[in-house]
Amino acid sequence: YVIDHEGNNLGLQPKSKAVRIAEEAGLDLVQVGQKEEVAVTKVMDFGKFSYEKKKQVNDSKKNQKTMQLKEI
């Protein structure tokens, strides 16, 4: 399945056509999931995607509570 940069579902497309769609938009084709035996891909800027993913991980680490055990 291919999702374009505007969020529209383009349905099942061959890999070559999906890559061409991404190149025409000037963006990257990123696999965001696996649905049964078919890959779910999205046309997006990979740099922005990886930055947001790292930011999300860092924010989740900030909100974690750590416990310290003291030995007697």
Coordinates of N, CA and C in Angstrom, one line a residue, residues 6-65:
E6 N 0.2 13.8 0.9 CA -1.0 14.5 1.4 C -1.9 13.6 2.3
G7 N -1.5 12.4 2.4 CA -2.3 11.5 3.3 C -3.3 10.6 2.5
N8 N -3.3 10.7 1.2 CA -4.3 10.0 0.4 C -3.7 8.6 0.2
N9 N -4.6 7.6 0.3 CA -4.3 6.2 0.1 C -4.3 5.9 -1.4
L10 N -3.2 5.5 -2.0 CA -3.1 5.2 -3.4 C -3.3 3.8 -3.7
G11 N -3.5 3.0 -2.6 CA -3.8 1.6 -2.8 C -2.5 0.8 -3.1
L12 N -2.7 -0.4 -3.6 CA -1.6 -1.3 -3.9 C -0.9 -0.9 -5.2
Q13 N 0.4 -0.6 -5.1 CA 1.1 -0.1 -6.3 C 2.4 -1.0 -6.4
P14 N 2.9 -1.2 -7.6 CA 4.2 -1.8 -7.7 C 5.3 -0.9 -7.2
K15 N 6.4 -1.5 -6.8 CA 7.5 -0.8 -6.1 C 8.0 0.3 -7.1
S16 N 8.2 0.0 -8.3 CA 8.8 1.0 -9.3 C 7.9 2.2 -9.4
K17 N 6.6 2.0 -9.4 CA 5.6 3.1 -9.5 C 5.7 4.0 -8.3
A18 N 5.7 3.3 -7.1 CA 5.8 4.0 -5.8 C 7.0 4.9 -5.7
V19 N 8.2 4.3 -6.2 CA 9.4 5.1 -6.1 C 9.3 6.3 -7.1
R20 N 8.7 6.1 -8.2 CA 8.6 7.2 -9.2 C 7.7 8.3 -8.6
I21 N 6.6 7.9 -7.9 CA 5.7 8.9 -7.3 C 6.5 9.7 -6.3
A22 N 7.3 9.1 -5.5 CA 8.1 9.8 -4.5 C 9.1 10.7 -5.1
E23 N 9.8 10.2 -6.2 CA 10.8 11.1 -6.9 C 10.1 12.3 -7.5
E24 N 8.9 12.1 -8.1 CA 8.2 13.3 -8.7 C 7.9 14.3 -7.6
A25 N 7.6 13.9 -6.4 CA 7.2 14.8 -5.3 C 8.5 15.4 -4.7
G26 N 9.7 14.8 -5.0 CA 10.9 15.3 -4.4 C 11.1 14.8 -3.0
L27 N 10.4 13.7 -2.6 CA 10.5 13.1 -1.3 C 11.0 11.7 -1.3
D28 N 11.0 11.0 -0.2 CA 11.5 9.7 0.0 C 10.3 8.7 0.2
L29 N 10.5 7.4 -0.2 CA 9.5 6.4 0.0 C 10.0 5.6 1.3
V30 N 9.2 5.7 2.3 CA 9.5 5.1 3.6 C 8.5 4.0 4.0
Q31 N 9.1 2.8 4.4 CA 8.2 1.8 4.9 C 7.8 2.0 6.3
V32 N 6.5 2.2 6.6 CA 6.1 2.5 7.9 C 5.4 1.4 8.6
G33 N 5.2 0.3 7.9 CA 4.5 -0.9 8.5 C 4.5 -2.1 7.6
Q34 N 4.1 -3.2 8.2 CA 3.9 -4.4 7.4 C 2.5 -4.9 7.7
K35 N 1.7 -5.0 6.7 CA 0.3 -5.5 6.8 C 0.3 -6.9 6.1
E36 N 0.2 -7.9 6.9 CA 0.2 -9.3 6.4 C 1.5 -9.5 5.6
E37 N 1.4 -9.7 4.3 CA 2.6 -9.9 3.4 C 2.9 -8.7 2.6
V38 N 2.1 -7.6 2.8 CA 2.2 -6.4 2.0 C 2.8 -5.3 2.8
A39 N 3.8 -4.6 2.3 CA 4.4 -3.5 3.0 C 3.6 -2.2 2.9
V40 N 3.5 -1.4 4.0 CA 2.8 -0.1 4.0 C 3.9 0.9 3.9
T41 N 3.8 1.7 2.8 CA 4.8 2.7 2.5 C 4.2 4.1 2.5
K42 N 5.0 5.1 2.8 CA 4.5 6.5 2.8 C 5.5 7.4 2.1
V43 N 5.0 8.3 1.3 CA 5.9 9.3 0.6 C 6.1 10.4 1.6
M44 N 7.3 10.6 2.1 CA 7.6 11.7 3.1 C 9.1 12.0 3.1
D45 N 9.4 13.1 3.8 CA 10.8 13.4 4.0 C 11.4 12.6 5.1
F46 N 12.4 11.7 4.7 CA 12.9 10.8 5.7 C 13.7 11.5 6.8
G47 N 14.4 12.6 6.5 CA 15.1 13.3 7.5 C 14.2 13.9 8.6
K48 N 13.0 14.4 8.2 CA 12.0 14.9 9.1 C 11.4 13.8 10.0
F49 N 11.2 12.7 9.3 CA 10.6 11.5 10.0 C 11.5 11.0 11.1
S50 N 12.8 10.9 10.8 CA 13.8 10.3 11.8 C 14.0 11.3 12.9
Y51 N 14.0 12.6 12.6 CA 14.1 13.7 13.6 C 12.9 13.6 14.6
E52 N 11.7 13.5 14.1 CA 10.5 13.4 14.9 C 10.5 12.1 15.8
K53 N 11.0 11.0 15.2 CA 11.1 9.8 15.9 C 12.0 9.9 17.1
K54 N 13.2 10.5 16.9 CA 14.2 10.7 17.9 C 13.6 11.6 19.0
K55 N 13.0 12.7 18.6 CA 12.4 13.6 19.6 C 11.3 12.9 20.4
Q56 N 10.5 12.0 19.8 CA 9.5 11.3 20.5 C 10.1 10.4 21.6
V57 N 11.2 9.7 21.2 CA 11.9 8.8 22.1 C 12.5 9.6 23.3
N58 N 13.1 10.8 23.0 CA 13.7 11.6 24.1 C 12.6 12.1 25.0
D59 N 11.4 12.5 24.5 CA 10.4 13.0 25.3 C 9.8 11.8 26.2
S60 N 9.8 10.6 25.7 CA 9.3 9.5 26.5 C 10.3 9.2 27.7
K61 N 11.6 9.4 27.4 CA 12.6 9.2 28.4 C 12.5 10.2 29.5
K62 N 12.1 11.4 29.2 CA 12.0 12.5 30.2 C 10.9 12.2 31.2
N63 N 9.8 11.6 30.7 CA 8.7 11.4 31.5 C 8.7 10.1 32.3
Q64 N 9.8 9.3 32.2 CA 10.0 8.0 32.9 C 10.4 8.4 34.3
K65 N 9.9 7.6 35.3 CA 10.3 7.7 36.7 C 11.3 6.6 36.9

